[in-house]
PDB file of C-alpha atoms and ligand atoms in Angstrom:
ATOM      1  CA  MET A   1      33.374   4.654  53.539  1.00  0.00           C
ATOM      2  CA  PHE A   2      30.565   3.478  52.398  1.00  0.00           C
ATOM      3  CA  GLN A   3      29.806   0.139  50.456  1.00  0.00           C
ATOM      4  CA  ILE A   4      27.061   0.134  48.491  1.00  0.00           C
ATOM      5  CA  LYS A   5      24.037  -3.166  48.365  1.00  0.00           C
ATOM      6  CA  LEU A   6      21.466  -3.878  46.490  1.00  0.00           C
ATOM      7  CA  LEU A   7      18.371  -5.046  47.944  1.00  0.00           C
ATOM      8  CA  ILE A   8      16.285  -7.119  45.617  1.00  0.00           C
ATOM      9  CA  THR A   9      12.421  -7.343  46.762  1.00  0.00           C
ATOM     10  CA  ILE A  10       9.737  -9.466  46.311  1.00  0.00           C
ATOM     11  CA  VAL A  11       6.104  -8.193  46.369  1.00  0.00           C
ATOM     12  CA  HIS A  12       2.716  -8.323  46.223  1.00  0.00           C
ATOM     13  CA  ASP A  13       1.489  -7.050  42.982  1.00  0.00           C
ATOM     14  CA  GLU A  14      -1.162  -4.442  45.231  1.00  0.00           C
ATOM     15  CA  ASP A  15       1.815  -3.061  47.294  1.00  0.00           C
ATOM     16  CA  ALA A  16       4.173  -2.446  44.303  1.00  0.00           C
ATOM     17  CA  ILE A  17       3.250   1.028  43.678  1.00  0.00           C
ATOM     18  CA  ASP A  18       2.421   2.201  47.150  1.00  0.00           C
ATOM     19  CA  LEU A  19       6.111   0.470  47.677  1.00  0.00           C
ATOM     20  CA  VAL A  20       7.567   2.372  44.603  1.00  0.00           C
ATOM     21  CA  ASP A  21       6.435   6.078  45.863  1.00  0.00           C
ATOM     22  CA  GLU A  22       7.431   5.422  49.717  1.00  0.00           C
ATOM     23  CA  LEU A  23      11.204   5.186  48.954  1.00  0.00           C
ATOM     24  CA  ASN A  24      11.267   7.470  45.811  1.00  0.00           C
ATOM     25  CA  SER A  25      10.020  10.259  48.410  1.00  0.00           C
ATOM     26  CA  LYS A  26      12.580   9.180  51.171  1.00  0.00           C
ATOM     27  CA  GLY A  27      14.863   9.582  48.225  1.00  0.00           C
ATOM     28  CA  TYR A  28      16.028   5.746  46.835  1.00  0.00           C
ATOM     29  CA  ARG A  29      16.051   5.029  43.627  1.00  0.00           C
ATOM     30  CA  VAL A  30      13.966   1.666  42.063  1.00  0.00           C
ATOM     31  CA  THR A  31      14.012   0.267  39.110  1.00  0.00           C
ATOM     32  CA  LYS A  32      10.498  -2.237  39.216  1.00  0.00           C
ATOM     33  CA  LEU A  33      10.577  -5.482  37.056  1.00  0.00           C
ATOM     34  CA  ALA A  34       7.466  -7.583  36.855  1.00  0.00           C
ATOM     35  CA  SER A  35       8.500 -11.297  37.504  1.00  0.00           C
ATOM     36  CA  THR A  36       6.514 -14.268  37.873  1.00  0.00           C
ATOM     37  CA  GLY A  37       6.300 -16.954  41.341  1.00  0.00           C
ATOM     38  CA  GLY A  38       7.387 -19.821  40.610  1.00  0.00           C
ATOM     39  CA  PHE A  39       5.092 -21.873  42.830  1.00  0.00           C
ATOM     40  CA  LEU A  40       1.648 -20.058  42.003  1.00  0.00           C
ATOM     41  CA  LYS A  41       2.885 -19.706  38.001  1.00  0.00           C
ATOM     42  CA  SER A  42       1.173 -15.710  39.068  1.00  0.00           C
ATOM     43  CA  GLY A  43       2.317 -12.013  38.811  1.00  0.00           C
ATOM     44  CA  ASN A  44       4.624 -10.377  41.161  1.00  0.00           C
ATOM     45  CA  THR A  45       6.862  -7.726  41.362  1.00  0.00           C
ATOM     46  CA  THR A  46      10.334  -7.635  41.830  1.00  0.00           C
ATOM     47  CA  MET A  47      12.578  -4.201  42.952  1.00  0.00           C
ATOM     48  CA  ILE A  48      15.985  -3.161  42.822  1.00  0.00           C
ATOM     49  CA  THR A  49      17.446  -1.047  44.575  1.00  0.00           C
ATOM     50  CA  GLY A  50      20.623   0.494  44.835  1.00  0.00           C
ATOM     51  CA  VAL A  51      21.453   1.620  48.132  1.00  0.00           C
ATOM     52  CA  GLU A  52      24.455   2.618  51.138  1.00  0.00           C
ATOM     53  CA  ASP A  53      25.209  -0.115  53.291  1.00  0.00           C
ATOM     54  CA  ASP A  54      24.141   2.646  56.525  1.00  0.00           C
ATOM     55  CA  LYS A  55      20.866   2.918  54.891  1.00  0.00           C
ATOM     56  CA  ILE A  56      19.625  -0.521  54.274  1.00  0.00           C
ATOM     57  CA  GLU A  57      17.505  -0.426  57.812  1.00  0.00           C
ATOM     58  CA  GLU A  58      15.509   2.020  56.438  1.00  0.00           C
ATOM     59  CA  CYS A  59      14.841   0.543  53.712  1.00  0.00           C
ATOM     60  CA  VAL A  60      14.172  -2.829  55.481  1.00  0.00           C
ATOM     61  CA  ASN A  61      11.852  -0.730  57.302  1.00  0.00           C
ATOM     62  CA  ILE A  62       9.753   0.895  54.490  1.00  0.00           C
ATOM     63  CA  ILE A  63       9.070  -2.375  52.732  1.00  0.00           C
ATOM     64  CA  LYS A  64       8.265  -3.472  55.785  1.00  0.00           C
ATOM     65  CA  SER A  65       5.382  -0.892  56.450  1.00  0.00           C
ATOM     66  CA  ILE A  66       4.030  -1.289  53.173  1.00  0.00           C
ATOM     67  CA  SER A  67       4.425  -5.140  52.152  1.00  0.00           C
ATOM     68  CA  ARG A  68       1.220  -7.319  53.485  1.00  0.00           C
ATOM     69  CA  LYS A  69       0.812 -10.496  54.403  1.00  0.00           C
ATOM     70  CA  ARG A  70      -2.233 -12.970  52.599  1.00  0.00           C
ATOM     71  CA  ASP A  71      -3.826 -15.978  52.355  1.00  0.00           C
ATOM     72  CA  LYS A  72      -4.290 -17.117  49.133  1.00  0.00           C
ATOM     73  CA  MET A  73      -6.224 -20.483  48.163  1.00  0.00           C
ATOM     74  CA  VAL A  74      -4.569 -22.144  45.026  1.00  0.00           C
ATOM     75  CA  LEU A  75      -4.652 -25.766  43.654  1.00  0.00           C
ATOM     76  CA  SER A  76      -1.947 -27.671  44.499  1.00  0.00           C
ATOM     77  CA  PRO A  77       0.547 -27.579  41.253  1.00  0.00           C
ATOM     78  CA  THR A  78       1.968 -31.226  42.715  1.00  0.00           C
ATOM     79  CA  PRO A  79      -0.433 -33.684  41.303  1.00  0.00           C
ATOM     80  CA  SER A  80      -1.614 -36.504  43.861  1.00  0.00           C
ATOM     81  CA  ALA A  81      -0.349 -39.489  44.164  1.00  0.00           C
ATOM     82  CA  GLY A  82      -2.407 -42.138  42.453  1.00  0.00           C
ATOM     83  CA  ALA A  83      -3.098 -44.909  39.200  1.00  0.00           C
ATOM     84  CA  GLY A  84      -1.050 -41.532  37.121  1.00  0.00           C
ATOM     85  CA  VAL A  85      -4.523 -39.666  37.640  1.00  0.00           C
ATOM     86  CA  TYR A  86      -4.132 -36.034  37.919  1.00  0.00           C
ATOM     87  CA  ILE A  87      -6.502 -35.142  40.442  1.00  0.00           C
ATOM     88  CA  PRO A  88      -5.561 -30.846  41.891  1.00  0.00           C
ATOM     89  CA  TYR A  89      -6.510 -30.431  45.301  1.00  0.00           C
ATOM     90  CA  PRO A  90      -7.200 -26.617  46.501  1.00  0.00           C
ATOM     91  CA  ILE A  91      -4.663 -25.402  49.592  1.00  0.00           C
ATOM     92  CA  GLU A  92      -4.617 -22.183  51.035  1.00  0.00           C
ATOM     93  CA  VAL A  93      -0.727 -20.657  50.890  1.00  0.00           C
ATOM     94  CA  GLU A  94       0.497 -17.078  52.816  1.00  0.00           C
ATOM     95  CA  THR A  95       2.704 -15.112  50.830  1.00  0.00           C
ATOM     96  CA  GLY A  96       4.640 -12.000  51.599  1.00  0.00           C
ATOM     97  CA  GLY A  97       5.048  -9.525  53.059  1.00  0.00           C
ATOM     98  CA  ALA A  98       8.256  -9.432  51.534  1.00  0.00           C
ATOM     99  CA  THR A  99      11.095 -11.232  50.451  1.00  0.00           C
ATOM    100  CA  VAL A 100      13.749  -9.036  50.107  1.00  0.00           C
ATOM    101  CA  PHE A 101      17.978 -10.346  49.369  1.00  0.00           C
ATOM    102  CA  VAL A 102      20.544  -8.694  49.803  1.00  0.00           C
ATOM    103  CA  VAL A 103      23.439  -8.648  48.113  1.00  0.00           C
ATOM    104  CA  ASP A 104      26.919  -6.847  47.996  1.00  0.00           C
ATOM    105  CA  VAL A 105      27.875  -4.694  45.240  1.00  0.00           C
ATOM    106  CA  ASP A 106      31.263  -4.848  43.044  1.00  0.00           C
ATOM    107  CA  THR A 107      31.688  -2.173  41.447  1.00  0.00           C
ATOM    108  CA  PHE A 108      28.411   0.857  40.876  1.00  0.00           C
ATOM    109  CA  ILE A 109      29.098   2.694  37.738  1.00  0.00           C
ATOM    110  CA  LYS A 110      26.586   5.732  37.003  1.00  0.00           C
ATOM    111  CA  ILE A 111      27.667   7.591  33.521  1.00  0.00           C
TER     112      ILE A 111
HETATM  113  P1  LIG B   1       6.128 -18.150  44.778  1.00  0.00           P
HETATM  114  O1  LIG B   1       7.001 -19.083  44.300  1.00  0.00           O
HETATM  115  O2  LIG B   1       4.858 -17.929  43.314  1.00  0.00           O
HETATM  116  O3  LIG B   1       5.564 -18.737  46.325  1.00  0.00           O
HETATM  117  C1  LIG B   1       4.423 -18.009  47.094  1.00  0.00           C
HETATM  118  C2  LIG B   1       4.353 -19.001  47.818  1.00  0.00           C
HETATM  119  O4  LIG B   1       4.540 -19.896  47.978  1.00  0.00           O
HETATM  120  C3  LIG B   1       5.457 -18.196  49.028  1.00  0.00           C
HETATM  121  O5  LIG B   1       5.231 -17.167  49.511  1.00  0.00           O
HETATM  122  C4  LIG B   1       5.144 -20.007  49.405  1.00  0.00           C
HETATM  123  O6  LIG B   1       4.334 -19.348  51.185  1.00  0.00           O
HETATM  124  C5  LIG B   1       4.420 -20.512  49.184  1.00  0.00           C
HETATM  125  N1  LIG B   1       5.909 -21.663  48.536  1.00  0.00           N
HETATM  126  C6  LIG B   1       6.351 -21.553  47.653  1.00  0.00           C
HETATM  127  N2  LIG B   1       7.008 -22.109  47.345  1.00  0.00           N
HETATM  128  C7  LIG B   1       6.933 -23.421  48.243  1.00  0.00           C
HETATM  129  C8  LIG B   1       7.193 -24.783  48.156  1.00  0.00           C
HETATM  130  N3  LIG B   1       8.047 -25.378  47.376  1.00  0.00           N
HETATM  131  N4  LIG B   1       6.087 -25.810  48.646  1.00  0.00           N
HETATM  132  C9  LIG B   1       5.066 -25.041  49.336  1.00  0.00           C
HETATM  133  N5  LIG B   1       4.852 -24.048  49.459  1.00  0.00           N
HETATM  134  C10 LIG B   1       5.334 -23.260  49.008  1.00  0.00           C
HETATM  135  P2  LIG B   1       7.254 -16.596  49.797  1.00  0.00           P
HETATM  136  O7  LIG B   1       7.920 -17.162  50.595  1.00  0.00           O
HETATM  137  O8  LIG B   1       6.360 -15.022  50.275  1.00  0.00           O
HETATM  138  O9  LIG B   1       7.479 -15.923  48.413  1.00  0.00           O
HETATM  139  C11 LIG B   1       6.551 -15.109  47.376  1.00  0.00           C
HETATM  140  C12 LIG B   1       7.875 -15.326  46.447  1.00  0.00           C
HETATM  141  O10 LIG B   1       9.036 -14.456  46.787  1.00  0.00           O
HETATM  142  C13 LIG B   1       7.899 -16.625  45.363  1.00  0.00           C
HETATM  143  O11 LIG B   1       6.523 -16.337  44.929  1.00  0.00           O
HETATM  144  C14 LIG B   1       8.997 -15.821  44.787  1.00  0.00           C
HETATM  145  O12 LIG B   1       8.609 -15.107  43.053  1.00  0.00           O
HETATM  146  C15 LIG B   1       9.512 -15.264  45.412  1.00  0.00           C
HETATM  147  N6  LIG B   1      10.432 -16.532  46.439  1.00  0.00           N
HETATM  148  C16 LIG B   1       9.829 -16.325  47.891  1.00  0.00           C
HETATM  149  N7  LIG B   1      11.507 -16.972  48.010  1.00  0.00           N
HETATM  150  C17 LIG B   1      12.436 -16.998  47.274  1.00  0.00           C
HETATM  151  C18 LIG B   1      13.963 -17.536  46.622  1.00  0.00           C
HETATM  152  N8  LIG B   1      14.767 -17.868  47.421  1.00  0.00           N
HETATM  153  N9  LIG B   1      14.129 -17.123  45.604  1.00  0.00           N
HETATM  154  C19 LIG B   1      13.834 -16.621  45.314  1.00  0.00           C
HETATM  155  N10 LIG B   1      12.690 -16.148  44.745  1.00  0.00           N
HETATM  156  C20 LIG B   1      11.893 -16.791  45.862  1.00  0.00           C
END
């Protein structure tokens, strides 16, 4: 008997539509949520996908094939130390391809 898992996937906004299209075309249902990264304070996309556990590998492979890593220059979110003065400095941050959580689902009900 299959167990349902929930994939929670955080991707770059620019990859989101392609990923939804590809998952849908392979028969997966997706809910797409606008989200914000806590560190960069910029938009990203969170997708929730309910799948049977034997499909996790295929789903993760689809996510891998679409999601690209990106380097981004940002101002440091934490101040450099010194005399109470906030001096932002640029840092390079690598984001994505994707952050994926696989979560057990206790019960799945469709009405
Ligand atoms: P953000 O929190 O905006 O983080 C963007 C990128 O900044 C991260 O990329 C990572 O490279 C860097 N970063 C995050 N926190 C950092 C810190 N405390 N110090 C130094 N660098 C830091 P990713 O790891 O690819 O994460 C992309 C987005 O996925 C995150 O956006 C966040 O929205 C989500 N995410 C990643 N890991 C998560 C986790 N364990 N729990 C919840 N959300 C997570």
